[in-house]
Amino acid sequence: MLTEIRKHCADLLTRKQVAAVYGLRERDGHTAPYLFTRAEDLDGLTVGTKVPVTFTLRPAKKNIISAFQEKCPGQKIAVLVRGCDERGLYEVAKRGQIQVADLAIIGYACDADQARACHCPRPHPQNLKFGEKVQGPSNEAFIAKIVNMSVAEREAFWRAQFSKCIKCYGCRNSCPVCICKECWMENDAFSPTGWLPPDFPMFHFVHFYHLSDSCIECGACVDACPMDIPLNLIRKVLSKKVQEELFYTAGQDPEEKPPLASREEAKERLEKGI
Amino acid sequence: MSSTPDNFEPRIVAFLCNWCSYTGADLAGISRMNYPANVRAIRLMCSGSVKPFFIMSALHKGADGVLIGGCHIGDCHYQTGNHLTKKRIPITRELLGALGIDPRRVRLEWISAAEGQEFAEVIHEFVKELKALGPNPLAGGDHAH
Ligand code: SF4
Ligand code: SF4
Ligand code: FES
């Protein structure tokens, strides 16, 4: 698959169909997002790692695509995406961060092992060009662990988990869809500077709630957490509730409005039967 | 809850919108309707201004229950403010439940300016329910304020 992808991208660049190809590059044992402008660099192009392509740059709260589009408006770039990457692009597009129309989205499927490692329910993009679709593991089975606990057991479970938190902000900083310039997780009224571990559950409540209708279940926050706090247990409970209650799944359609932040189509959503 | 002392009086923080629910609560007061004195009312312009963070914060600072009161759907003075509320509260309650905080501590009610009686009934019911739940285990937080 990798050889085909490289060839395809080289074609796009040499035929000048795109100004650049945005994907992952491996160099000196490290993998990071990279904007390829020369076909000869493409032998460093890699796929299938857990590094997200649409991560947010701090402190500017932008991503590489939005930075590019600001500098070179209207120029087309190709973006190599997995399912989660594509969902992330759509979520930031909904919030006016990038122009999807100026992107050539080239998707590839993750295999069953990768899907399992990320607990990913949809391990393939809509713009699938390379690889075969596989079924992701079930969220239901994954969240059963906390769903089956009593309220008091859950409190004890999360108190123990969050007491490990060192407030490194890794969960927030790694998130591809977390874009607010002013962050409530830094608000002293909620979680004063210098208090460790943060008070249960204020700091984490903000993270969970504020991404509840934009979380694309990429797992980047869990991977980033140095204390192995299973943040995705709650993420997936919330995604399910948002689907059931608001008939909405994040990352499906860049034209949709995020339900918890939009007044415009509140009425229509309500008329759908809430 | 067996550990609940008999004299436990739950503290309720009520976020009420200026145009309907606060006026409804006021009506209950000026009509001398009988309802428990467990409510601390906070007046906001619209139920849509109640951020879920405020609800969490009230619980964290010791409220045993949080009531959010707004105009009935269709009557919001900012047209769709309460539509936002209607979407947010179920998600907030789900999150609280998943974290191990009883979601019954958070209640959303549509109370119009004329519904003083309804307001009093809601408070009666809520106090009863919170007495059964017992004191909020989060009260006071882990750090002294
Ligand atoms: S899984 Fe974590 S990092 Fe990924 S979108 Fe959701 S909150 Fe953000
Ligand atoms: S990544 Fe983990 S340790 Fe760091 S702030 Fe988030 S939950 Fe806390
Ligand atoms: S003004 Fe009452 S809910 Fe908006």
JSON list of N, CA and C in Angstrom, two decimals, chain A residues 146 151 154-155 158-159 162 184 189-190 195-197 199-202 205-206 208-210 212 234 237-238 241-242 245-246 259-260 262-263 265-267 270 274, chain B residues 51-54 56-57 60-61 73 78-81 83-84 86-88 90-92 94-103 137-138 140-145:
[
{"chain": "A", "resi": 146, "resn": "ILE", "atom": "N", "xyz": [-17.37, 0.67, 32.64]},
{"chain": "A", "resi": 146, "resn": "ILE", "atom": "CA", "xyz": [-17.91, 1.68, 33.57]},
{"chain": "A", "resi": 146, "resn": "ILE", "atom": "C", "xyz": [-19.43, 1.72, 33.56]},
{"chain": "A", "resi": 151, "resn": "VAL", "atom": "N", "xyz": [-23.05, 4.13, 40.58]},
{"chain": "A", "resi": 151, "resn": "VAL", "atom": "CA", "xyz": [-22.57, 5.51, 40.61]},
{"chain": "A", "resi": 151, "resn": "VAL", "atom": "C", "xyz": [-21.41, 5.64, 41.61]},
{"chain": "A", "resi": 154, "resn": "ARG", "atom": "N", "xyz": [-18.23, 4.15, 40.29]},
{"chain": "A", "resi": 154, "resn": "ARG", "atom": "CA", "xyz": [-17.62, 5.01, 39.28]},
{"chain": "A", "resi": 154, "resn": "ARG", "atom": "C", "xyz": [-16.87, 6.16, 39.95]},
{"chain": "A", "resi": 155, "resn": "GLU", "atom": "N", "xyz": [-17.48, 6.73, 40.96]},
{"chain": "A", "resi": 155, "resn": "GLU", "atom": "CA", "xyz": [-16.82, 7.85, 41.65]},
{"chain": "A", "resi": 155, "resn": "GLU", "atom": "C", "xyz": [-15.47, 7.37, 42.21]},
{"chain": "A", "resi": 158, "resn": "TRP", "atom": "N", "xyz": [-12.95, 6.83, 39.28]},
{"chain": "A", "resi": 158, "resn": "TRP", "atom": "CA", "xyz": [-12.38, 8.04, 38.67]},
{"chain": "A", "resi": 158, "resn": "TRP", "atom": "C", "xyz": [-11.56, 8.85, 39.67]},
{"chain": "A", "resi": 159, "resn": "ARG", "atom": "N", "xyz": [-11.96, 8.83, 40.94]},
{"chain": "A", "resi": 159, "resn": "ARG", "atom": "CA", "xyz": [-11.13, 9.53, 41.93]},
{"chain": "A", "resi": 159, "resn": "ARG", "atom": "C", "xyz": [-9.71, 8.94, 41.92]},
{"chain": "A", "resi": 162, "resn": "PHE", "atom": "N", "xyz": [-8.03, 9.95, 38.44]},
{"chain": "A", "resi": 162, "resn": "PHE", "atom": "CA", "xyz": [-7.66, 11.36, 38.30]},
{"chain": "A", "resi": 162, "resn": "PHE", "atom": "C", "xyz": [-6.66, 11.81, 39.37]},
{"chain": "A", "resi": 184, "resn": "TRP", "atom": "N", "xyz": [-10.87, 26.78, 29.28]},
{"chain": "A", "resi": 184, "resn": "TRP", "atom": "CA", "xyz": [-11.43, 26.68, 30.63]},
{"chain": "A", "resi": 184, "resn": "TRP", "atom": "C", "xyz": [-10.62, 25.74, 31.52]},
{"chain": "A", "resi": 189, "resn": "ALA", "atom": "N", "xyz": [-10.63, 29.56, 38.43]},
{"chain": "A", "resi": 189, "resn": "ALA", "atom": "CA", "xyz": [-11.84, 29.36, 39.22]},
{"chain": "A", "resi": 189, "resn": "ALA", "atom": "C", "xyz": [-12.22, 27.87, 39.23]},
{"chain": "A", "resi": 190, "resn": "PHE", "atom": "N", "xyz": [-11.74, 27.15, 38.25]},
{"chain": "A", "resi": 190, "resn": "PHE", "atom": "CA", "xyz": [-12.06, 25.73, 38.15]},
{"chain": "A", "resi": 190, "resn": "PHE", "atom": "C", "xyz": [-10.99, 24.84, 38.72]},
{"chain": "A", "resi": 195, "resn": "TRP", "atom": "N", "xyz": [-2.38, 23.42, 42.10]},
{"chain": "A", "resi": 195, "resn": "TRP", "atom": "CA", "xyz": [-3.03, 22.37, 42.87]},
{"chain": "A", "resi": 195, "resn": "TRP", "atom": "C", "xyz": [-2.90, 21.04, 42.16]},
{"chain": "A", "resi": 196, "resn": "LEU", "atom": "N", "xyz": [-2.23, 20.13, 42.79]},
{"chain": "A", "resi": 196, "resn": "LEU", "atom": "CA", "xyz": [-2.06, 18.80, 42.20]},
{"chain": "A", "resi": 196, "resn": "LEU", "atom": "C", "xyz": [-2.39, 17.73, 43.23]},
{"chain": "A", "resi": 197, "resn": "PRO", "atom": "N", "xyz": [-3.09, 16.70, 42.86]},
{"chain": "A", "resi": 197, "resn": "PRO", "atom": "CA", "xyz": [-3.81, 16.58, 41.59]},
{"chain": "A", "resi": 197, "resn": "PRO", "atom": "C", "xyz": [-4.96, 17.57, 41.55]},
{"chain": "A", "resi": 199, "resn": "ASP", "atom": "N", "xyz": [-8.61, 19.17, 41.61]},
{"chain": "A", "resi": 199, "resn": "ASP", "atom": "CA", "xyz": [-9.82, 18.75, 42.32]},
{"chain": "A", "resi": 199, "resn": "ASP", "atom": "C", "xyz": [-10.68, 17.84, 41.45]},
{"chain": "A", "resi": 200, "resn": "PHE", "atom": "N", "xyz": [-11.14, 16.76, 42.02]},
{"chain": "A", "resi": 200, "resn": "PHE", "atom": "CA", "xyz": [-12.08, 15.88, 41.31]},
{"chain": "A", "resi": 200, "resn": "PHE", "atom": "C", "xyz": [-13.42, 16.58, 41.21]},
{"chain": "A", "resi": 201, "resn": "PRO", "atom": "N", "xyz": [-14.09, 16.62, 40.07]},
{"chain": "A", "resi": 201, "resn": "PRO", "atom": "CA", "xyz": [-13.57, 16.26, 38.75]},
{"chain": "A", "resi": 201, "resn": "PRO", "atom": "C", "xyz": [-13.47, 17.48, 37.84]},
{"chain": "A", "resi": 202, "resn": "MET", "atom": "N", "xyz": [-13.25, 18.65, 38.43]},
{"chain": "A", "resi": 202, "resn": "MET", "atom": "CA", "xyz": [-13.39, 19.91, 37.69]},
{"chain": "A", "resi": 202, "resn": "MET", "atom": "C", "xyz": [-12.59, 19.99, 36.39]},
{"chain": "A", "resi": 205, "resn": "PHE", "atom": "N", "xyz": [-13.73, 17.49, 33.90]},
{"chain": "A", "resi": 205, "resn": "PHE", "atom": "CA", "xyz": [-15.09, 17.78, 33.43]},
{"chain": "A", "resi": 205, "resn": "PHE", "atom": "C", "xyz": [-15.03, 18.72, 32.23]},
{"chain": "A", "resi": 206, "resn": "VAL", "atom": "N", "xyz": [-14.20, 19.75, 32.33]},
{"chain": "A", "resi": 206, "resn": "VAL", "atom": "CA", "xyz": [-14.10, 20.73, 31.25]},
{"chain": "A", "resi": 206, "resn": "VAL", "atom": "C", "xyz": [-13.65, 20.04, 29.96]},
{"chain": "A", "resi": 208, "resn": "PHE", "atom": "N", "xyz": [-13.86, 16.90, 29.14]},
{"chain": "A", "resi": 208, "resn": "PHE", "atom": "CA", "xyz": [-14.87, 15.96, 28.64]},
{"chain": "A", "resi": 208, "resn": "PHE", "atom": "C", "xyz": [-16.05, 16.69, 28.02]},
{"chain": "A", "resi": 209, "resn": "TYR", "atom": "N", "xyz": [-16.59, 17.65, 28.76]},
{"chain": "A", "resi": 209, "resn": "TYR", "atom": "CA", "xyz": [-17.80, 18.29, 28.25]},
{"chain": "A", "resi": 209, "resn": "TYR", "atom": "C", "xyz": [-17.51, 19.06, 26.97]},
{"chain": "A", "resi": 210, "resn": "HIS", "atom": "N", "xyz": [-16.44, 19.82, 26.99]},
{"chain": "A", "resi": 210, "resn": "HIS", "atom": "CA", "xyz": [-16.24, 20.75, 25.89]},
{"chain": "A", "resi": 210, "resn": "HIS", "atom": "C", "xyz": [-15.96, 20.06, 24.56]},
{"chain": "A", "resi": 212, "resn": "SER", "atom": "N", "xyz": [-17.50, 17.13, 23.83]},
{"chain": "A", "resi": 212, "resn": "SER", "atom": "CA", "xyz": [-18.45, 16.02, 23.74]},
{"chain": "A", "resi": 212, "resn": "SER", "atom": "C", "xyz": [-19.11, 15.90, 22.37]},
{"chain": "A", "resi": 234, "resn": "ILE", "atom": "N", "xyz": [-14.82, 7.57, 29.06]},
{"chain": "A", "resi": 234, "resn": "ILE", "atom": "CA", "xyz": [-15.86, 8.61, 29.15]},
{"chain": "A", "resi": 234, "resn": "ILE", "atom": "C", "xyz": [-16.15, 9.23, 27.78]},
{"chain": "A", "resi": 237, "resn": "VAL", "atom": "N", "xyz": [-18.67, 7.08, 26.09]},
{"chain": "A", "resi": 237, "resn": "VAL", "atom": "CA", "xyz": [-20.00, 7.18, 26.70]},
{"chain": "A", "resi": 237, "resn": "VAL", "atom": "C", "xyz": [-20.68, 8.45, 26.16]},
{"chain": "A", "resi": 238, "resn": "LEU", "atom": "N", "xyz": [-19.91, 9.54, 26.10]},
{"chain": "A", "resi": 238, "resn": "LEU", "atom": "CA", "xyz": [-20.49, 10.80, 25.64]},
{"chain": "A", "resi": 238, "resn": "LEU", "atom": "C", "xyz": [-20.82, 10.77, 24.15]},
{"chain": "A", "resi": 241, "resn": "LYS", "atom": "N", "xyz": [-24.07, 9.08, 23.77]},
{"chain": "A", "resi": 241, "resn": "LYS", "atom": "CA", "xyz": [-25.19, 9.91, 24.21]},
{"chain": "A", "resi": 241, "resn": "LYS", "atom": "C", "xyz": [-25.50, 10.99, 23.17]},
{"chain": "A", "resi": 242, "resn": "VAL", "atom": "N", "xyz": [-24.46, 11.59, 22.61]},
{"chain": "A", "resi": 242, "resn": "VAL", "atom": "CA", "xyz": [-24.67, 12.63, 21.59]},
{"chain": "A", "resi": 242, "resn": "VAL", "atom": "C", "xyz": [-25.39, 12.04, 20.37]},
{"chain": "A", "resi": 245, "resn": "GLU", "atom": "N", "xyz": [-29.10, 11.25, 21.63]},
{"chain": "A", "resi": 245, "resn": "GLU", "atom": "CA", "xyz": [-29.88, 12.38, 22.10]},
{"chain": "A", "resi": 245, "resn": "GLU", "atom": "C", "xyz": [-29.99, 13.47, 21.02]},
{"chain": "A", "resi": 246, "resn": "LEU", "atom": "N", "xyz": [-28.91, 13.67, 20.30]},
{"chain": "A", "resi": 246, "resn": "LEU", "atom": "CA", "xyz": [-28.88, 14.79, 19.35]},
{"chain": "A", "resi": 246, "resn": "LEU", "atom": "C", "xyz": [-28.78, 14.33, 17.90]},
{"chain": "A", "resi": 259, "resn": "PRO", "atom": "N", "xyz": [-23.86, 20.51, 17.26]},
{"chain": "A", "resi": 259, "resn": "PRO", "atom": "CA", "xyz": [-25.16, 20.74, 17.89]},
{"chain": "A", "resi": 259, "resn": "PRO", "atom": "C", "xyz": [-25.10, 21.52, 19.20]},
{"chain": "A", "resi": 260, "resn": "LEU", "atom": "N", "xyz": [-24.06, 21.33, 20.00]},
{"chain": "A", "resi": 260, "resn": "LEU", "atom": "CA", "xyz": [-24.05, 21.99, 21.30]},
{"chain": "A", "resi": 260, "resn": "LEU", "atom": "C", "xyz": [-23.64, 23.45, 21.21]},
{"chain": "A", "resi": 262, "resn": "SER", "atom": "N", "xyz": [-24.56, 25.37, 18.29]},
{"chain": "A", "resi": 262, "resn": "SER", "atom": "CA", "xyz": [-25.29, 26.08, 17.25]},
{"chain": "A", "resi": 262, "resn": "SER", "atom": "C", "xyz": [-26.72, 26.35, 17.68]},
{"chain": "A", "resi": 263, "resn": "ARG", "atom": "N", "xyz": [-27.12, 27.58, 17.49]},
{"chain": "A", "resi": 263, "resn": "ARG", "atom": "CA", "xyz": [-28.51, 27.93, 17.74]},
{"chain": "A", "resi": 263, "resn": "ARG", "atom": "C", "xyz": [-29.30, 27.77, 16.46]},
{"chain": "A", "resi": 265, "resn": "GLU", "atom": "N", "xyz": [-29.61, 25.67, 13.93]},
{"chain": "A", "resi": 265, "resn": "GLU", "atom": "CA", "xyz": [-30.44, 24.54, 13.57]},
{"chain": "A", "resi": 265, "resn": "GLU", "atom": "C", "xyz": [-30.96, 23.81, 14.81]},
{"chain": "A", "resi": 266, "resn": "ALA", "atom": "N", "xyz": [-30.98, 24.52, 15.94]},
{"chain": "A", "resi": 266, "resn": "ALA", "atom": "CA", "xyz": [-31.52, 23.90, 17.14]},
{"chain": "A", "resi": 266, "resn": "ALA", "atom": "C", "xyz": [-32.96, 23.46, 16.91]},
{"chain": "A", "resi": 267, "resn": "LYS", "atom": "N", "xyz": [-33.72, 24.35, 16.27]},
{"chain": "A", "resi": 267, "resn": "LYS", "atom": "CA", "xyz": [-35.13, 24.06, 16.03]},
{"chain": "A", "resi": 267, "resn": "LYS", "atom": "C", "xyz": [-35.30, 22.81, 15.20]},
{"chain": "A", "resi": 270, "resn": "LEU", "atom": "N", "xyz": [-34.58, 19.76, 17.12]},
{"chain": "A", "resi": 270, "resn": "LEU", "atom": "CA", "xyz": [-35.66, 19.46, 18.06]},
{"chain": "A", "resi": 270, "resn": "LEU", "atom": "C", "xyz": [-36.84, 18.84, 17.32]},
{"chain": "A", "resi": 274, "resn": "ILE", "atom": "N", "xyz": [-36.69, 15.24, 19.41]},
{"chain": "A", "resi": 274, "resn": "ILE", "atom": "CA", "xyz": [-36.29, 15.26, 20.83]},
{"chain": "A", "resi": 274, "resn": "ILE", "atom": "C", "xyz": [-37.49, 15.64, 21.68]},
{"chain": "B", "resi": 51, "resn": "LYS", "atom": "N", "xyz": [-23.76, 27.82, 31.61]},
{"chain": "B", "resi": 51, "resn": "LYS", "atom": "CA", "xyz": [-22.74, 26.91, 31.08]},
{"chain": "B", "resi": 51, "resn": "LYS", "atom": "C", "xyz": [-22.71, 25.67, 31.95]},
{"chain": "B", "resi": 52, "resn": "PRO", "atom": "N", "xyz": [-22.54, 24.50, 31.33]},
{"chain": "B", "resi": 52, "resn": "PRO", "atom": "CA", "xyz": [-22.43, 23.28, 32.12]},
{"chain": "B", "resi": 52, "resn": "PRO", "atom": "C", "xyz": [-21.33, 23.37, 33.18]},
{"chain": "B", "resi": 53, "resn": "PHE", "atom": "N", "xyz": [-20.31, 24.22, 32.92]},
{"chain": "B", "resi": 53, "resn": "PHE", "atom": "CA", "xyz": [-19.23, 24.39, 33.90]},
{"chain": "B", "resi": 53, "resn": "PHE", "atom": "C", "xyz": [-19.79, 25.01, 35.19]},
{"chain": "B", "resi": 54, "resn": "PHE", "atom": "N", "xyz": [-20.82, 25.88, 35.05]},
{"chain": "B", "resi": 54, "resn": "PHE", "atom": "CA", "xyz": [-21.41, 26.50, 36.25]},
{"chain": "B", "resi": 54, "resn": "PHE", "atom": "C", "xyz": [-22.10, 25.42, 37.10]},
{"chain": "B", "resi": 56, "resn": "MET", "atom": "N", "xyz": [-21.36, 22.22, 37.21]},
{"chain": "B", "resi": 56, "resn": "MET", "atom": "CA", "xyz": [-20.30, 21.43, 37.83]},
{"chain": "B", "resi": 56, "resn": "MET", "atom": "C", "xyz": [-19.71, 22.19, 39.01]},
{"chain": "B", "resi": 57, "resn": "SER", "atom": "N", "xyz": [-19.50, 23.48, 38.81]},
{"chain": "B", "resi": 57, "resn": "SER", "atom": "CA", "xyz": [-18.89, 24.30, 39.83]},
{"chain": "B", "resi": 57, "resn": "SER", "atom": "C", "xyz": [-19.78, 24.38, 41.08]},
{"chain": "B", "resi": 60, "resn": "HIS", "atom": "N", "xyz": [-19.49, 21.17, 42.91]},
{"chain": "B", "resi": 60, "resn": "HIS", "atom": "CA", "xyz": [-18.18, 21.08, 43.51]},
{"chain": "B", "resi": 60, "resn": "HIS", "atom": "C", "xyz": [-18.06, 21.94, 44.76]},
{"chain": "B", "resi": 61, "resn": "LYS", "atom": "N", "xyz": [-18.75, 23.09, 44.72]},
{"chain": "B", "resi": 61, "resn": "LYS", "atom": "CA", "xyz": [-18.65, 24.01, 45.86]},
{"chain": "B", "resi": 61, "resn": "LYS", "atom": "C", "xyz": [-19.66, 23.68, 46.94]},
{"chain": "B", "resi": 73, "resn": "ILE", "atom": "N", "xyz": [-40.30, 25.79, 25.79]},
{"chain": "B", "resi": 73, "resn": "ILE", "atom": "CA", "xyz": [-39.81, 25.82, 24.41]},
{"chain": "B", "resi": 73, "resn": "ILE", "atom": "C", "xyz": [-40.79, 26.63, 23.56]},
{"chain": "B", "resi": 78, "resn": "TYR", "atom": "N", "xyz": [-34.97, 34.95, 23.89]},
{"chain": "B", "resi": 78, "resn": "TYR", "atom": "CA", "xyz": [-33.89, 35.04, 22.90]},
{"chain": "B", "resi": 78, "resn": "TYR", "atom": "C", "xyz": [-34.10, 33.96, 21.85]},
{"chain": "B", "resi": 79, "resn": "GLN", "atom": "N", "xyz": [-35.33, 33.61, 21.64]},
{"chain": "B", "resi": 79, "resn": "GLN", "atom": "CA", "xyz": [-35.77, 32.66, 20.61]},
{"chain": "B", "resi": 79, "resn": "GLN", "atom": "C", "xyz": [-35.33, 31.22, 20.84]},
{"chain": "B", "resi": 80, "resn": "THR", "atom": "N", "xyz": [-34.02, 30.98, 20.77]},
{"chain": "B", "resi": 80, "resn": "THR", "atom": "CA", "xyz": [-33.58, 29.58, 20.81]},
{"chain": "B", "resi": 80, "resn": "THR", "atom": "C", "xyz": [-32.61, 29.30, 21.96]},
{"chain": "B", "resi": 81, "resn": "GLY", "atom": "N", "xyz": [-32.52, 30.24, 22.91]},
{"chain": "B", "resi": 81, "resn": "GLY", "atom": "CA", "xyz": [-31.60, 30.03, 24.03]},
{"chain": "B", "resi": 81, "resn": "GLY", "atom": "C", "xyz": [-31.91, 28.73, 24.77]},
{"chain": "B", "resi": 83, "resn": "HIS", "atom": "N", "xyz": [-33.33, 26.15, 23.58]},
{"chain": "B", "resi": 83, "resn": "HIS", "atom": "CA", "xyz": [-33.03, 24.96, 22.76]},
{"chain": "B", "resi": 83, "resn": "HIS", "atom": "C", "xyz": [-31.62, 24.47, 23.04]},
{"chain": "B", "resi": 84, "resn": "LEU", "atom": "N", "xyz": [-30.71, 25.44, 23.21]},
{"chain": "B", "resi": 84, "resn": "LEU", "atom": "CA", "xyz": [-29.34, 25.08, 23.60]},
{"chain": "B", "resi": 84, "resn": "LEU", "atom": "C", "xyz": [-29.36, 24.34, 24.93]},
{"chain": "B", "resi": 86, "resn": "LYS", "atom": "N", "xyz": [-31.74, 22.72, 26.29]},
{"chain": "B", "resi": 86, "resn": "LYS", "atom": "CA", "xyz": [-32.38, 21.41, 26.15]},
{"chain": "B", "resi": 86, "resn": "LYS", "atom": "C", "xyz": [-31.41, 20.36, 25.61]},
{"chain": "B", "resi": 87, "resn": "LYS", "atom": "N", "xyz": [-30.46, 20.81, 24.79]},
{"chain": "B", "resi": 87, "resn": "LYS", "atom": "CA", "xyz": [-29.45, 19.88, 24.27]},
{"chain": "B", "resi": 87, "resn": "LYS", "atom": "C", "xyz": [-28.32, 19.65, 25.26]},
{"chain": "B", "resi": 88, "resn": "ARG", "atom": "N", "xyz": [-27.96, 20.73, 25.99]},
{"chain": "B", "resi": 88, "resn": "ARG", "atom": "CA", "xyz": [-26.80, 20.63, 26.88]},
{"chain": "B", "resi": 88, "resn": "ARG", "atom": "C", "xyz": [-27.04, 19.79, 28.12]},
{"chain": "B", "resi": 90, "resn": "PRO", "atom": "N", "xyz": [-28.97, 17.16, 29.01]},
{"chain": "B", "resi": 90, "resn": "PRO", "atom": "CA", "xyz": [-28.84, 15.70, 28.99]},
{"chain": "B", "resi": 90, "resn": "PRO", "atom": "C", "xyz": [-27.39, 15.23, 28.83]},
{"chain": "B", "resi": 91, "resn": "ILE", "atom": "N", "xyz": [-26.60, 15.99, 28.07]},
{"chain": "B", "resi": 91, "resn": "ILE", "atom": "CA", "xyz": [-25.19, 15.61, 27.88]},
{"chain": "B", "resi": 91, "resn": "ILE", "atom": "C", "xyz": [-24.44, 15.82, 29.20]},
{"chain": "B", "resi": 92, "resn": "THR", "atom": "N", "xyz": [-24.74, 16.94, 29.86]},
{"chain": "B", "resi": 92, "resn": "THR", "atom": "CA", "xyz": [-24.11, 17.23, 31.16]},
{"chain": "B", "resi": 92, "resn": "THR", "atom": "C", "xyz": [-24.44, 16.14, 32.18]},
{"chain": "B", "resi": 94, "resn": "GLU", "atom": "N", "xyz": [-25.35, 13.07, 31.58]},
{"chain": "B", "resi": 94, "resn": "GLU", "atom": "CA", "xyz": [-24.69, 11.82, 31.19]},
{"chain": "B", "resi": 94, "resn": "GLU", "atom": "C", "xyz": [-23.24, 11.83, 31.66]},
{"chain": "B", "resi": 95, "resn": "LEU", "atom": "N", "xyz": [-22.58, 12.97, 31.47]},
{"chain": "B", "resi": 95, "resn": "LEU", "atom": "CA", "xyz": [-21.18, 13.09, 31.88]},
{"chain": "B", "resi": 95, "resn": "LEU", "atom": "C", "xyz": [-21.05, 12.95, 33.40]},
{"chain": "B", "resi": 96, "resn": "LEU", "atom": "N", "xyz": [-21.93, 13.63, 34.12]},
{"chain": "B", "resi": 96, "resn": "LEU", "atom": "CA", "xyz": [-21.88, 13.52, 35.58]},
{"chain": "B", "resi": 96, "resn": "LEU", "atom": "C", "xyz": [-22.05, 12.06, 35.99]},
{"chain": "B", "resi": 97, "resn": "GLY", "atom": "N", "xyz": [-23.02, 11.39, 35.40]},
{"chain": "B", "resi": 97, "resn": "GLY", "atom": "CA", "xyz": [-23.27, 9.99, 35.73]},
{"chain": "B", "resi": 97, "resn": "GLY", "atom": "C", "xyz": [-22.05, 9.12, 35.45]},
{"chain": "B", "resi": 98, "resn": "ALA", "atom": "N", "xyz": [-21.41, 9.37, 34.30]},
{"chain": "B", "resi": 98, "resn": "ALA", "atom": "CA", "xyz": [-20.24, 8.56, 33.93]},
{"chain": "B", "resi": 98, "resn": "ALA", "atom": "C", "xyz": [-19.08, 8.80, 34.88]},
{"chain": "B", "resi": 99, "resn": "LEU", "atom": "N", "xyz": [-19.03, 10.01, 35.46]},
{"chain": "B", "resi": 99, "resn": "LEU", "atom": "CA", "xyz": [-17.96, 10.34, 36.41]},
{"chain": "B", "resi": 99, "resn": "LEU", "atom": "C", "xyz": [-18.25, 9.83, 37.81]},
{"chain": "B", "resi": 100, "resn": "GLY", "atom": "N", "xyz": [-19.49, 9.39, 38.04]},
{"chain": "B", "resi": 100, "resn": "GLY", "atom": "CA", "xyz": [-19.84, 8.90, 39.37]},
{"chain": "B", "resi": 100, "resn": "GLY", "atom": "C", "xyz": [-20.50, 9.95, 40.24]},
{"chain": "B", "resi": 101, "resn": "ILE", "atom": "N", "xyz": [-21.17, 10.90, 39.59]},
{"chain": "B", "resi": 101, "resn": "ILE", "atom": "CA", "xyz": [-21.93, 11.91, 40.34]},
{"chain": "B", "resi": 101, "resn": "ILE", "atom": "C", "xyz": [-23.39, 11.70, 39.94]},
{"chain": "B", "resi": 102, "resn": "ASP", "atom": "N", "xyz": [-24.24, 11.50, 40.93]},
{"chain": "B", "resi": 102, "resn": "ASP", "atom": "CA", "xyz": [-25.61, 11.12, 40.60]},
{"chain": "B", "resi": 102, "resn": "ASP", "atom": "C", "xyz": [-26.30, 12.19, 39.75]},
{"chain": "B", "resi": 103, "resn": "PRO", "atom": "N", "xyz": [-26.70, 11.85, 38.52]},
{"chain": "B", "resi": 103, "resn": "PRO", "atom": "CA", "xyz": [-27.29, 12.87, 37.64]},
{"chain": "B", "resi": 103, "resn": "PRO", "atom": "C", "xyz": [-28.63, 13.40, 38.15]},
{"chain": "B", "resi": 137, "resn": "PRO", "atom": "N", "xyz": [-21.47, 14.06, 47.89]},
{"chain": "B", "resi": 137, "resn": "PRO", "atom": "CA", "xyz": [-20.12, 13.66, 48.35]},
{"chain": "B", "resi": 137, "resn": "PRO", "atom": "C", "xyz": [-19.00, 14.57, 47.86]},
{"chain": "B", "resi": 138, "resn": "LEU", "atom": "N", "xyz": [-19.28, 15.40, 46.83]},
{"chain": "B", "resi": 138, "resn": "LEU", "atom": "CA", "xyz": [-18.24, 16.30, 46.32]},
{"chain": "B", "resi": 138, "resn": "LEU", "atom": "C", "xyz": [-18.07, 17.53, 47.18]},
{"chain": "B", "resi": 140, "resn": "GLY", "atom": "N", "xyz": [-17.35, 20.68, 49.04]},
{"chain": "B", "resi": 140, "resn": "GLY", "atom": "CA", "xyz": [-16.13, 21.19, 49.64]},
{"chain": "B", "resi": 140, "resn": "GLY", "atom": "C", "xyz": [-14.88, 20.92, 48.82]},
{"chain": "B", "resi": 141, "resn": "GLY", "atom": "N", "xyz": [-14.91, 19.93, 47.95]},
{"chain": "B", "resi": 141, "resn": "GLY", "atom": "CA", "xyz": [-13.75, 19.63, 47.13]},
{"chain": "B", "resi": 141, "resn": "GLY", "atom": "C", "xyz": [-12.64, 19.01, 47.95]},
{"chain": "B", "resi": 142, "resn": "ASP", "atom": "N", "xyz": [-11.51, 18.79, 47.29]},
{"chain": "B", "resi": 142, "resn": "ASP", "atom": "CA", "xyz": [-10.38, 18.16, 47.97]},
{"chain": "B", "resi": 142, "resn": "ASP", "atom": "C", "xyz": [-9.45, 19.19, 48.59]},
{"chain": "B", "resi": 143, "resn": "HIS", "atom": "N", "xyz": [-9.52, 20.42, 48.06]},
{"chain": "B", "resi": 143, "resn": "HIS", "atom": "CA", "xyz": [-8.66, 21.48, 48.58]},
{"chain": "B", "resi": 143, "resn": "HIS", "atom": "C", "xyz": [-9.54, 22.50, 49.29]},
{"chain": "B", "resi": 144, "resn": "ALA", "atom": "N", "xyz": [-9.01, 23.07, 50.36]},
{"chain": "B", "resi": 144, "resn": "ALA", "atom": "CA", "xyz": [-9.77, 24.10, 51.08]},
{"chain": "B", "resi": 144, "resn": "ALA", "atom": "C", "xyz": [-9.86, 25.35, 50.21]},
{"chain": "B", "resi": 145, "resn": "HIS", "atom": "N", "xyz": [-11.03, 25.95, 50.16]},
{"chain": "B", "resi": 145, "resn": "HIS", "atom": "CA", "xyz": [-11.16, 27.17, 49.38]},
{"chain": "B", "resi": 145, "resn": "HIS", "atom": "C", "xyz": [-10.90, 28.39, 50.24]}
]
